Coordinates of C-alpha atoms in Angstrom, one line a residue:
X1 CA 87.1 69.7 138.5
X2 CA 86.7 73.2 138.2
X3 CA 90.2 74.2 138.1
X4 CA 90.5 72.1 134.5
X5 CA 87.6 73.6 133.3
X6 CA 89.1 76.9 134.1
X7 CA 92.7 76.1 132.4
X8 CA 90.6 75.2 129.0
X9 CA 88.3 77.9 129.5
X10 CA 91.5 80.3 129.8
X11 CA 93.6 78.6 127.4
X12 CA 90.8 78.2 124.5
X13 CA 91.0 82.5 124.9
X14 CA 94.9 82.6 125.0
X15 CA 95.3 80.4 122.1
X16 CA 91.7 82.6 120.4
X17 CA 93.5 86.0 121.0
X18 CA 97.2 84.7 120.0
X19 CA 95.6 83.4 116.5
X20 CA 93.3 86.6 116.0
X21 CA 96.5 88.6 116.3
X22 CA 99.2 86.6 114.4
X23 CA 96.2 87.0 112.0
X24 CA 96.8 90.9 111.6
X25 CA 100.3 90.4 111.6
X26 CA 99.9 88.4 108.4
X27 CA 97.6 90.3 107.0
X28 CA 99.6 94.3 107.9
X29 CA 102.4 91.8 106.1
X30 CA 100.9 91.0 103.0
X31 CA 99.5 94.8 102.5
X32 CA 103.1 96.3 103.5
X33 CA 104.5 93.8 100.4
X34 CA 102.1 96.2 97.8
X35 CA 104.7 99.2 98.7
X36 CA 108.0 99.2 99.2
X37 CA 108.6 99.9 103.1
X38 CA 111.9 101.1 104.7
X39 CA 113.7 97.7 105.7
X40 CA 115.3 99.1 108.4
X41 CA 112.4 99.7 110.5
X42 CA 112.0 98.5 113.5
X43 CA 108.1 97.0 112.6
X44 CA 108.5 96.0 109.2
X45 CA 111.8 93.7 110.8
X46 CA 109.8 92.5 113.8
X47 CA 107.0 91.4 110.9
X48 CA 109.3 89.9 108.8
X49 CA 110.8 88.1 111.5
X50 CA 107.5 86.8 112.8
X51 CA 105.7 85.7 109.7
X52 CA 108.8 84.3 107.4
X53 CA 109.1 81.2 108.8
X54 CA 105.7 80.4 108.4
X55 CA 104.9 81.6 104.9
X56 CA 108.3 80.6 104.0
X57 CA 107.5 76.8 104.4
X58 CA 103.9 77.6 102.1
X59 CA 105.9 78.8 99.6
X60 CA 107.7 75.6 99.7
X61 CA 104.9 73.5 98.8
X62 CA 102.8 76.7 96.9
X63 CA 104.0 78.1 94.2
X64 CA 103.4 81.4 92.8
X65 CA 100.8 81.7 90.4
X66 CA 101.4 84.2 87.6
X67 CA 103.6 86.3 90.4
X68 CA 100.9 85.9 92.9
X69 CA 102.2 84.9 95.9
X70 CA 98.8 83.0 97.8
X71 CA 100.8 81.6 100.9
X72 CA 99.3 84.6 102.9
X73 CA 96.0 83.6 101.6
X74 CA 96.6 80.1 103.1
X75 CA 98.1 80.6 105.8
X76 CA 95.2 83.0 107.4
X77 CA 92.6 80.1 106.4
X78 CA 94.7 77.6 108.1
X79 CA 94.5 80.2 111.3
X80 CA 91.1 80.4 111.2
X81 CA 90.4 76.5 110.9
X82 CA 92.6 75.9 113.3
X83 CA 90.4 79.1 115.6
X84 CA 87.0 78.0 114.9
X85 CA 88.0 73.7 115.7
X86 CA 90.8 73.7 118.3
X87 CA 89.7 76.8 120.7
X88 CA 85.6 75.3 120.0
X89 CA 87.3 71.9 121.3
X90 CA 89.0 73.7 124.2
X91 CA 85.9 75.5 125.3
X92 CA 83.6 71.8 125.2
X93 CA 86.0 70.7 127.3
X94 CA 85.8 73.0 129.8
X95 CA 82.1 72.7 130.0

């Protein structure tokens, strides 16, 4: 019995530290669109590359709102719903 509660216990922090960070990633995303970084660089790729396909399918159901683009808005409060009830659920069920 202990070994399961470890595994949640373990995975409720996993999945709590991989959401913080995808977080920043989103957010360091949305602030690089308010200047115009060098495409080529090796970050601004790797972020691109890790957030498109995610705000890309917002933006398929959101739409822009007088050239606002809100998907980054929505995607960080799905991340912290998702935080705050799937790694509290983890975390009961290792106790």
């Amino acid at each position: 019995m202990l070994i399961i509660q470890n595994f949640f216990s373990a995975l409720a922090s996993v999945l709590h530290l991989f959401l913080t960070l995808y977080m920043y990633v989103i957010i360091a995303r949305a602030v690089m669109s308010w200047f115009n970084p060098d495409p080529y660089n090796s970050i601004v790729r790797f972020i691109h590359r890790v957030t498109d396909p995610v705000l890309d399918f917002v933006r398929r159901y959101v739409p822009t709102i007088s050239g606002l683009d809100l998907s980054p808005i929505l995607v960080i409060f799905a991340i912290l719903f998702v935080d705050r009830f799937l790694v509290s659920v983890l975390r009961q069920l290792a106790y």
